[in-house]
XYZ file of C-alpha atoms in Angstrom:
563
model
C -34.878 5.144 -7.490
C -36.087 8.474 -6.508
C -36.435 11.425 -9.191
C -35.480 14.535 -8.506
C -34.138 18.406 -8.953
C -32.167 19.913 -6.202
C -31.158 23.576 -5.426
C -27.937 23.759 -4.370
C -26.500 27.092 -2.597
C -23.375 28.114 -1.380
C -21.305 31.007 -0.314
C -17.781 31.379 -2.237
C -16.047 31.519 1.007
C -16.706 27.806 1.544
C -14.516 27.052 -1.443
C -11.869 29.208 -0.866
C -10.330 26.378 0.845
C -6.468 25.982 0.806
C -4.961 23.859 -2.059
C -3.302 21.766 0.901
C -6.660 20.927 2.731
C -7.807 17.197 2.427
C -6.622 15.189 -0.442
C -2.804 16.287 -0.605
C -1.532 14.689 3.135
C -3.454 10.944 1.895
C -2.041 7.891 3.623
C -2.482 4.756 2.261
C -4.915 2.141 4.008
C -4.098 -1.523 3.096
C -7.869 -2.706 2.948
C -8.367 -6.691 3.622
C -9.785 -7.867 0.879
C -12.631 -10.827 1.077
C -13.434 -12.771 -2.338
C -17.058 -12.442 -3.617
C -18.179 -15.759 -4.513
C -18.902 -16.603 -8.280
C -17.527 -13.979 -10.148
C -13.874 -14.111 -8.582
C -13.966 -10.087 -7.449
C -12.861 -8.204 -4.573
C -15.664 -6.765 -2.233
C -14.869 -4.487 0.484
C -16.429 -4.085 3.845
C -18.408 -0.931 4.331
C -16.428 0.810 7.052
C -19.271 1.197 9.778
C -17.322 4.453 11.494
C -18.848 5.904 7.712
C -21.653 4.280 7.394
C -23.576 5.364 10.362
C -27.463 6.773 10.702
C -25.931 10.767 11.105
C -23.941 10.453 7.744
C -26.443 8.694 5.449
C -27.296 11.011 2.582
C -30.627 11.564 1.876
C -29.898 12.177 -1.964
C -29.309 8.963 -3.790
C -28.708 7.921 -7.540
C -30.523 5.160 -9.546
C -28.367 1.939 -10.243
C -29.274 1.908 -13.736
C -27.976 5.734 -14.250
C -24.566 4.478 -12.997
C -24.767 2.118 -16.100
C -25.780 4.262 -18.194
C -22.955 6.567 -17.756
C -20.962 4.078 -18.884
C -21.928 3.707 -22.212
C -21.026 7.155 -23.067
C -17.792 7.464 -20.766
C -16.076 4.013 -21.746
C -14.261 2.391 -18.865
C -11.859 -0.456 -18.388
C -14.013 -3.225 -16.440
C -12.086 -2.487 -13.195
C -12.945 0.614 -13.391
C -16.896 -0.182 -13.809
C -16.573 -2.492 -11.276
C -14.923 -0.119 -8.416
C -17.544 2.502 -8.917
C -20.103 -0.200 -8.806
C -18.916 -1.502 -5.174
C -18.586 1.850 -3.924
C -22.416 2.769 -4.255
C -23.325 -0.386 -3.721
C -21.910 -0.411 -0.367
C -23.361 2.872 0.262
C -26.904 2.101 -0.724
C -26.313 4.329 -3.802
C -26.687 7.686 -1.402
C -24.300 10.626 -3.463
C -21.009 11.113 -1.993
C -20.005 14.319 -3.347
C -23.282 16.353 -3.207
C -25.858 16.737 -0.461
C -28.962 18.636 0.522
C -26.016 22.197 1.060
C -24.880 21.646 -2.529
C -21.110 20.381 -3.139
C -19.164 19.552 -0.348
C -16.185 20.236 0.810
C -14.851 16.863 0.010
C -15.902 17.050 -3.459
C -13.610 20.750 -3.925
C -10.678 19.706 -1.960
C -10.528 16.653 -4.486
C -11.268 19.032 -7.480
C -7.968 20.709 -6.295
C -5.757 17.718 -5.748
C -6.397 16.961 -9.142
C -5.089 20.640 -10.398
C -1.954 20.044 -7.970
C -1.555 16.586 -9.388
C -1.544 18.202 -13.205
C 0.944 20.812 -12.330
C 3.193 18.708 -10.323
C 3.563 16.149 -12.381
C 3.208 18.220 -15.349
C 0.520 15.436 -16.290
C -2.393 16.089 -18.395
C -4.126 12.852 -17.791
C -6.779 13.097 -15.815
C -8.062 16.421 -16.693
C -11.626 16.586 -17.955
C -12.909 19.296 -19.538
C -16.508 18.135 -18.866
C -15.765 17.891 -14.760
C -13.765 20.862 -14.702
C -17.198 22.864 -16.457
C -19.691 21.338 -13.697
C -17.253 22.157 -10.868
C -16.771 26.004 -12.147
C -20.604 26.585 -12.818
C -20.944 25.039 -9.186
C -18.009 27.524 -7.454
C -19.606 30.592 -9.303
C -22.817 31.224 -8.635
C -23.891 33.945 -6.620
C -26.113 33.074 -3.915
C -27.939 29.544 -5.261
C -28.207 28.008 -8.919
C -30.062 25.143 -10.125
C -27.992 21.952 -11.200
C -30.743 19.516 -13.154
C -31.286 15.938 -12.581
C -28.294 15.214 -15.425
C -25.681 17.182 -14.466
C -25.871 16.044 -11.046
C -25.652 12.652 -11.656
C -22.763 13.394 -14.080
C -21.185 15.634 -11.565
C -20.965 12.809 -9.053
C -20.189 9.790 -10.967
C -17.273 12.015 -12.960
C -15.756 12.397 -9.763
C -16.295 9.431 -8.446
C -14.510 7.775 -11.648
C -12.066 10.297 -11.757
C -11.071 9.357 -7.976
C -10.662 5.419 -8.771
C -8.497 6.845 -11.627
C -6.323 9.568 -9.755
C -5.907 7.074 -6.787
C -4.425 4.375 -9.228
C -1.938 6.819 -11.315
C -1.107 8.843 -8.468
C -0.429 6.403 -5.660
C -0.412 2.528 -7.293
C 2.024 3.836 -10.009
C 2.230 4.215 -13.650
C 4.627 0.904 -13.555
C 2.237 -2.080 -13.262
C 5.080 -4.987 -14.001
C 8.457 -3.579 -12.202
C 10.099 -7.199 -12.514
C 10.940 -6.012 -16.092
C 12.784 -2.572 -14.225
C 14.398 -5.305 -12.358
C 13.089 -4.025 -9.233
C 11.876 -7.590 -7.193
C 10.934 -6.098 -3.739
C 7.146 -6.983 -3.312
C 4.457 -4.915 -4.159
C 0.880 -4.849 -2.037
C -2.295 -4.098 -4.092
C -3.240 -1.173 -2.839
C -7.811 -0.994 -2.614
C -8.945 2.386 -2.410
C -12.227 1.652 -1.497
C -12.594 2.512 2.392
C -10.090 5.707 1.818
C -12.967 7.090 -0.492
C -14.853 6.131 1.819
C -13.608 8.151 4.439
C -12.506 11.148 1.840
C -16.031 11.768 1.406
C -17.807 11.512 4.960
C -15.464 14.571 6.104
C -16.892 17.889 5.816
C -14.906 19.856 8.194
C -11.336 20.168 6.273
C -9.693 17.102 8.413
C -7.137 15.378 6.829
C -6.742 11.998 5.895
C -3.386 10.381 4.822
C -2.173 9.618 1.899
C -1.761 6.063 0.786
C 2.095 6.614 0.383
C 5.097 5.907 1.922
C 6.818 9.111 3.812
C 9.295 9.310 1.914
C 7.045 10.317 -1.219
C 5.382 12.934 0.611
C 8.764 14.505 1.364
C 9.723 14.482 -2.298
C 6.798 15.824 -3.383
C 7.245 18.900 -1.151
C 10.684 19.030 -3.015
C 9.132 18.444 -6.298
C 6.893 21.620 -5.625
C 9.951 23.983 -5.037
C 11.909 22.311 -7.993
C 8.517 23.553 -10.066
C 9.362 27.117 -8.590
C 12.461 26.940 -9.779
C 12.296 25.944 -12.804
C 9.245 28.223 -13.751
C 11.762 31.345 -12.981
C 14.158 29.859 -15.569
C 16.316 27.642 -13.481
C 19.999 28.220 -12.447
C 23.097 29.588 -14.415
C 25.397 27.343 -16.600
C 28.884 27.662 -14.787
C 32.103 27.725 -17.139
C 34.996 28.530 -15.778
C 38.947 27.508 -17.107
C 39.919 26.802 -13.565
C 40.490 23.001 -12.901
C 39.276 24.218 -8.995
C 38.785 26.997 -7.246
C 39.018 27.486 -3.155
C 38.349 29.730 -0.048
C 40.445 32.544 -1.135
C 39.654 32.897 -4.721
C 37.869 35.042 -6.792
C 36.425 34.826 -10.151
C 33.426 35.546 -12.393
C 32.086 31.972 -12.131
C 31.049 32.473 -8.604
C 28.306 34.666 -8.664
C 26.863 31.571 -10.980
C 27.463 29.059 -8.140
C 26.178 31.262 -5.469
C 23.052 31.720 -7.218
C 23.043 28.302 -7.728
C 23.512 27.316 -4.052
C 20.882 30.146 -2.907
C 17.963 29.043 -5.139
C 18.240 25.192 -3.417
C 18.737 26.638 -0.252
C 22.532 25.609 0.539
C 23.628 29.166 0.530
C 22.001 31.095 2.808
C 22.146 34.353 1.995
C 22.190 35.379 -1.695
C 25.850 37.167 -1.918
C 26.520 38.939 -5.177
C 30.372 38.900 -4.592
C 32.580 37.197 -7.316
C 34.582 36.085 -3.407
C 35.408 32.309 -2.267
C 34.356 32.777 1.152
C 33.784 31.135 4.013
C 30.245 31.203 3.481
C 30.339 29.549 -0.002
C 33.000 26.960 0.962
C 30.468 25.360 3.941
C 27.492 25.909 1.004
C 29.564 23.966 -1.637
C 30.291 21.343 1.201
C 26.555 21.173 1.970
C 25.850 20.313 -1.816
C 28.958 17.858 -1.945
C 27.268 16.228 0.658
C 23.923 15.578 -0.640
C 25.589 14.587 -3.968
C 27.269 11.995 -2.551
C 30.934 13.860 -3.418
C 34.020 14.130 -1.031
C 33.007 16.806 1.391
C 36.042 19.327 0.661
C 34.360 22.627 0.271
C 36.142 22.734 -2.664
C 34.471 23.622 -6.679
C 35.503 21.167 -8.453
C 34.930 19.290 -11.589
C 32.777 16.366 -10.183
C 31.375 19.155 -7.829
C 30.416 21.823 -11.454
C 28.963 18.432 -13.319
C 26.764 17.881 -10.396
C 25.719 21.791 -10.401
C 25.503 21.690 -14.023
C 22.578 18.771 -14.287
C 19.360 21.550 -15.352
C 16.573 22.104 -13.114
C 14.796 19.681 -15.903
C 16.871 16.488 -15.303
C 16.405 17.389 -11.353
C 12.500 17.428 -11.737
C 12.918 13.841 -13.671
C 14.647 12.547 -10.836
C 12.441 13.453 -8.858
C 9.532 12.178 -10.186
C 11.388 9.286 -11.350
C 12.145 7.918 -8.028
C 8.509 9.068 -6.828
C 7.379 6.413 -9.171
C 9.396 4.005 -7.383
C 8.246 5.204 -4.225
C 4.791 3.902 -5.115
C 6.173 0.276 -5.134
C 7.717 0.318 -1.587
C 5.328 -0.307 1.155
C 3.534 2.823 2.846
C 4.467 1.035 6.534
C 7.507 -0.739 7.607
C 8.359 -2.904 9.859
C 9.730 -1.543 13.162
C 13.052 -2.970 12.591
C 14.585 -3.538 9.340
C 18.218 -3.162 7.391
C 18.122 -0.896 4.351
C 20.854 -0.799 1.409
C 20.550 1.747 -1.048
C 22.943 0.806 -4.185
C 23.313 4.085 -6.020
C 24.192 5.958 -2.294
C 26.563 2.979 -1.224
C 25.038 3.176 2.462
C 23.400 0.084 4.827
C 20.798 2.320 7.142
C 19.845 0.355 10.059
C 16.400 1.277 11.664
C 14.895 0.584 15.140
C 11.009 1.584 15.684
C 10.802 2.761 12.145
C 13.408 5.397 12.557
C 17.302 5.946 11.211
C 19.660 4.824 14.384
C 22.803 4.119 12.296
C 24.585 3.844 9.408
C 27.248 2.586 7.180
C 29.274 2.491 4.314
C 28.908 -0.696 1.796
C 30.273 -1.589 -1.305
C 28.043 -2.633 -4.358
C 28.360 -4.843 -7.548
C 29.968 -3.333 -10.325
C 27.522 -2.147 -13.100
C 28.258 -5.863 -15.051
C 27.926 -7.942 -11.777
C 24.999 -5.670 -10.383
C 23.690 -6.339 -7.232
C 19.935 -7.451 -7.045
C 16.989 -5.142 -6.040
C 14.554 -7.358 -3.342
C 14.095 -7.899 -0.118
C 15.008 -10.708 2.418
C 14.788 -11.568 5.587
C 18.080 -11.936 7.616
C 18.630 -15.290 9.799
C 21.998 -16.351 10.072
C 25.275 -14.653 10.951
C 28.814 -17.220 10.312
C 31.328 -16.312 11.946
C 34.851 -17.224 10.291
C 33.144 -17.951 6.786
C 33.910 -20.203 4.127
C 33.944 -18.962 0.685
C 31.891 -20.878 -1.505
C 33.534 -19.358 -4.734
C 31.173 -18.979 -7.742
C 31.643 -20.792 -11.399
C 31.869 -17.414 -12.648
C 34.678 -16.160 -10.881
C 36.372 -19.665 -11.155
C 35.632 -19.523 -14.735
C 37.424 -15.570 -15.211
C 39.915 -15.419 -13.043
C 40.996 -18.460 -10.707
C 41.488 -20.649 -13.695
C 43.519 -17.816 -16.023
C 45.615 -17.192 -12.368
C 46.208 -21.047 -12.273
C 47.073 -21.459 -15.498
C 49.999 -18.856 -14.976
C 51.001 -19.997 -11.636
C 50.113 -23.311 -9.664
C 50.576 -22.523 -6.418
C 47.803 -19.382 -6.317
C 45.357 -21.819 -4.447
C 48.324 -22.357 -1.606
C 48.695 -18.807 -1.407
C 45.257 -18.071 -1.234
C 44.352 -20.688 1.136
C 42.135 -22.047 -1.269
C 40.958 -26.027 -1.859
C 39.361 -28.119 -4.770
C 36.431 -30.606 -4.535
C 34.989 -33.143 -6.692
C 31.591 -33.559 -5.857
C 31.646 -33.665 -1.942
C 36.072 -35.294 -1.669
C 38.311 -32.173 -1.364
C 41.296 -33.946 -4.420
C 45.190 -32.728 -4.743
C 44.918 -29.652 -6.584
C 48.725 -30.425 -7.936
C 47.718 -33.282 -9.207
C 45.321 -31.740 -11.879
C 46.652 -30.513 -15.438
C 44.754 -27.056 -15.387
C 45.909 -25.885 -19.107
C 43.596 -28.910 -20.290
C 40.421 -26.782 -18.831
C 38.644 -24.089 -20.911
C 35.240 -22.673 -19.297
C 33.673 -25.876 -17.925
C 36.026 -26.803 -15.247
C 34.789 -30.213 -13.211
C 35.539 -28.940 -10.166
C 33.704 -26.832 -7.209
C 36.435 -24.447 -5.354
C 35.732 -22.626 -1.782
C 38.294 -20.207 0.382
C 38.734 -21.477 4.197
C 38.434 -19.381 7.002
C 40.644 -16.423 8.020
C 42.110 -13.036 7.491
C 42.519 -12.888 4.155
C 39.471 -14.825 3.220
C 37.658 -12.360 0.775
C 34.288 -13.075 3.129
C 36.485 -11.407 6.002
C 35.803 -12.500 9.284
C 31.860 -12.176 9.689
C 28.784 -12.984 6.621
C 24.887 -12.283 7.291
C 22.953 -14.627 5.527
C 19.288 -14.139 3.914
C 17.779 -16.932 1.711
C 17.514 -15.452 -1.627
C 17.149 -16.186 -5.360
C 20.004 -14.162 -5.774
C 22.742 -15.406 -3.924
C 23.403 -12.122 -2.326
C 24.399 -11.782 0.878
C 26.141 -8.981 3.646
C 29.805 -10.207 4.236
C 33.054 -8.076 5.559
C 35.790 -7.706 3.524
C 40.023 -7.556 4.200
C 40.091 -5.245 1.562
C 39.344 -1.689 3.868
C 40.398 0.546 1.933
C 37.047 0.709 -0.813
C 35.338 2.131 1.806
C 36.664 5.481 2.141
C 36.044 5.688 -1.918
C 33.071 8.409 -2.762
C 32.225 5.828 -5.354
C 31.657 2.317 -4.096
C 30.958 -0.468 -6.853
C 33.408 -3.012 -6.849
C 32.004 -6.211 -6.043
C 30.595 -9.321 -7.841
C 27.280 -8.799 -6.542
C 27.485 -9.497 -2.780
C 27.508 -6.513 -0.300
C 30.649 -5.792 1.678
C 30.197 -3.861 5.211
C 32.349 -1.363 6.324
C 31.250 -2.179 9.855
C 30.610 -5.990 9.852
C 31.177 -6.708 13.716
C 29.253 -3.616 14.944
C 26.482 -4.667 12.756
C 26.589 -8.617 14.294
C 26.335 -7.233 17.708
C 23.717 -5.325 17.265
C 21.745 -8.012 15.337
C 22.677 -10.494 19.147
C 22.056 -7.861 21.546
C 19.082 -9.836 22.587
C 20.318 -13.189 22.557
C 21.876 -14.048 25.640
C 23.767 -16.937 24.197
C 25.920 -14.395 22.340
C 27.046 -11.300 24.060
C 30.197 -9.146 22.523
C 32.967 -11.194 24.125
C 31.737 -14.569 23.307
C 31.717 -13.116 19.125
C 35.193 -11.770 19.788
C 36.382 -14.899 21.375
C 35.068 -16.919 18.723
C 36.488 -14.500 15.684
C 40.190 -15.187 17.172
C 39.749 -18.615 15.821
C 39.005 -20.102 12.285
C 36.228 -21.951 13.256
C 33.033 -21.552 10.988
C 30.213 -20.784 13.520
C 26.388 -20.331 12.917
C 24.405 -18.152 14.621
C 20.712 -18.021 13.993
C 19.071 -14.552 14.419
C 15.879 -14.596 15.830
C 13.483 -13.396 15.292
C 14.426 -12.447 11.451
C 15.191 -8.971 10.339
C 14.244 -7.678 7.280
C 16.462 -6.217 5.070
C 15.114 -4.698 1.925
C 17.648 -3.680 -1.105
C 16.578 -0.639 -2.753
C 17.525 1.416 -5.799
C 16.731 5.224 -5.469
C 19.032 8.387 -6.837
C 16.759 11.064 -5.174
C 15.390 11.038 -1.729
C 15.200 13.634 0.992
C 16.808 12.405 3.759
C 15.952 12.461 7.899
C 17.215 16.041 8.028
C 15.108 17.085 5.539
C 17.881 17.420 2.684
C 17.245 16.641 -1.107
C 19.578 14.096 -2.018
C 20.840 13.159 -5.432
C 23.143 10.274 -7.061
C 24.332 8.980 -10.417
C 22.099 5.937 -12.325
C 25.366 3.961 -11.366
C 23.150 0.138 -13.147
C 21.118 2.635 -16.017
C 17.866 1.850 -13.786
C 16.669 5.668 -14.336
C 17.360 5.984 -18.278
C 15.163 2.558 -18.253
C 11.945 4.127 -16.349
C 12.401 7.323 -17.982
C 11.553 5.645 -21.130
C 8.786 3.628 -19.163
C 6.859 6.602 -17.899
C 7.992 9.234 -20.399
C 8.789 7.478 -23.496
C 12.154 8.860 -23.920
């Protein structure tokens, strides 16, 4: 390929360019993929909106450079291969130089990477040797001279560096999350056309990041957490009251109030050692995003939650940004979400919050599964299909003591597919293999309640109601063998039917006065995806926070930081 020396020239202005320009608001792009014959790889489509006559770049590196640059910066094959498909696809013209010297593209990337570094507090990807070529580039007066070398090594160190950043930062440091039992999907993410696209802008547009929302939102979080905890945090609060309230005054205070100022709950930043009204709606504000009872009122629960450092916060953070990574950057327009540690079912209509409601969870020895499903079936008046388990650990011990628990309980015994005399059956002879399948018929008290929303599964999970009301008013909600109980189970099957015009409101209601077992297919499908997350910032824009209720967070922490 051509030889050559190029001047490159530049005023400092042009890289003055705020941190927040390109690179931090990416999207992700799900590229489709088509298989390149013989060797089994993935070849991408040049994007032809790029890869037009006005943005061809007259500069162009030799094929045999790129391999050369391999053998003294090792690579995984990957890797080698990704930076191979990029130039091949783009004739081998340079994508972060031109004829005006180092583009804008190429500085607004140089930056993400420094953001990256600090936000993550991640080492990684820094290069000593990239960060050199970029700084003699961004300080030279009027023009300097870059040699035939140094731009080739310029440009294929960030062009490596990219494929790398884009990998760590939005596929995830987490490569097998079935381990983190975490089974919701995950889409190979290409990064092939957003690089693309990254490097034919030269005006400071902005391209998306290849995230979900819900990332980007933490990571503006994340930021002001790093604020924080660069200024040394917030105040340990002691105090030998078991609470205090509107009213009160003590030292301990002026700790919570600076607390409540620095994450914004407290509005103004009173000095007073006074309860006020002002600090009882802040401390409310935090109970809420903690997931505590909403008293206005400090607490124990409420000084352990103020207590967790600015350290463990950060963690969180990042923590769940890693799961964020997994979840897919677009969802469908309609879809049920459950998130276990904040015990809430958010329903969503054209991609945004409508409703909500409170659930209860499995217990942290009968934990409920992280995946996704898609629902199809609502029974009406369900049967209860009762599990070997629970047969096994406490029908049979409750037998044992009293015969007539299965009367009571409006329970029935099969063999096989013949419901038998349950009186008839000596169950003191039974240890924990008991020959018999047991299920609950319909009505009140059946522990399905009145209403169950089916969604095949390897799990056996499902969305039932409950007679047992009461667990939903609890701040903590984990009481279940697995299953998910509703706290609004007819509100939710309605909604679910308001297009079918077989089954409007009063036909449901009719039916639920019976103990008939009805099935009603839901079409078309809805998704609903079962998540884990203890930090997210919610549609307000709050930073929320919750307890590792199943130990999910110690487990990644030692995944990503080896703790």
């Amino acid at each position: 390929m051509v030889a050559y020396f190029i001047y490159v020239h530049k005023k400092l202005n042009i890289y003055k360019t705020t941190f927040f320009g390109l690179v931090s608001c990416l999207l992700f792009f799900f590229v489709i993929s088509a298989c390149k014959k013989g060797d089994g790889r993935n070849k991408v489509i040049a994007d032809e909106s790029v890869y037009s006559t006005q943005n061809f770049n007259d500069l162009l590196i030799d094929s045999t450079i790129v391999t050369t640059f391999f053998k003294s910066n090792p690579a995984s094959d990957s890797l080698i291969d990704q930076v191979n498909q990029f130039y091949i696809r783009r004739n081998y013209q340079l994508a972060w130089l031109n004829k005006s010297g180092f583009t804008l593209a190429a500085s607004n990337f140089h930056n993400q990477l420094q953001s990256y570094s600090l936000d993550f507090d991640d080492n990684s990807l820094k290069n000593s040797r990239l960060d050199a070529l970029v700084s003699e580039a961004e300080s030279a007066d009027e023009k300097f001279l870059l040699e035939k070398n140094q731009v080739n090594e310029l440009e294929l160190l960030l062009t490596t560096t990219f494929f790398k950043y884009a990998e760590k930062a939005y596929g995830g440091t987490i490569k097998n999350t079935l381990d983190l039992e975490w089974f919701i999907p995950r889409k190979k993410k290409s990064y092939q056309i957003l690089l693309d696209s990254l490097v034919s802008l030269d005006k400071g547009e902005k391209i998306q990041e290849p995230v979900n929302q819900y990332y980007i939102h933490l990571k503006d979080k994340l930021r002001q957490y790093r604020i924080i905890q660069k200024k040394g945090g917030w105040p340990i609060i002691t105090t030998d009251k078991k609470f205090l309230i509107q009213g009160d005054s003590n030292t301990s205070l002026l700790s919570v109030k600076q607390h409540l100022f620095l994450t914004g709950d407290l509005k103004v930043n009173d000095t007073t050692f006074y309860y006020t009204d002002s600090l009882a709606k802040a401390v409310g504000r935090f109970q809420h995003r903690m997931g505590l009872v909403e008293n206005g009122k400090l607490n124990q629960a409420t000084i352990t939650e103020l207590n967790k450092p600015v350290d463990f916060r950060i963690k969180q953070m990042m923590i769940n940004m890693e799961r964020l990574r997994w979840v897919p950057v677009e969802m469908e327009n309609e879809y049920l979400l459950i998130n276990i540690p904040e015990y809430k079912l958010h329903v969503f209509a054209n991609r945004q919050k409508v409703w909500d409601m409170n659930v209860v969870v499995g217990k942290a020895v009968t934990k409920t599964s992280i995946f996704k499903g898609n629902l199809s079936q609502i029974v009406l008046n369900p049967y209860w299909g009762i599990p070997t388990s629970i047969v096994r650990n406490e029908i049979l011990p409750k037998l044992k003591q009293n015969s007539s628990y299965l009367e009571k309980n409006n329970m029935e015994v099969f063999s096989g597919n013949t419901i038998v005399n349950h009186a008839n059956i000596n169950w003191n002879s039974y240890g924990e293999n008991v020959p018999y399948s047991f299920r609950q018929k319909p009505g009140k008290n059946n522990a399905l309640g009145k209403i169950k929303f089916l969604f095949p599964n390897n799990f056996s999970i499902y969305l039932h109601d409950t007679p047992s009301k009461s667990l939903f008013g609890e701040s903590k909600r984990a009481f279940s063998h697995g299953c998910i109980r509703v706290a609004e189970p007819l509100r939710l099957a309605n909604y679910l039917l308001q297009k079918d015009t077989l089954w409007n409101q009063e036909k449901v209601n009719n039916t639920l006065k019976t103990d008939n077992e009805t099935f009603i297919k839901v079409k078309p499908t809805v998704p609903v995806y079962i998540a884990y997350f203890t930090a997210w910032v919610d549609q307000t824009g709050q930073l929320n926070f919750r307890n590792d209720l199943y130990n999910l967070d110690a487990k990644l922490t030692k995944e990503i930081f080896g703790e």
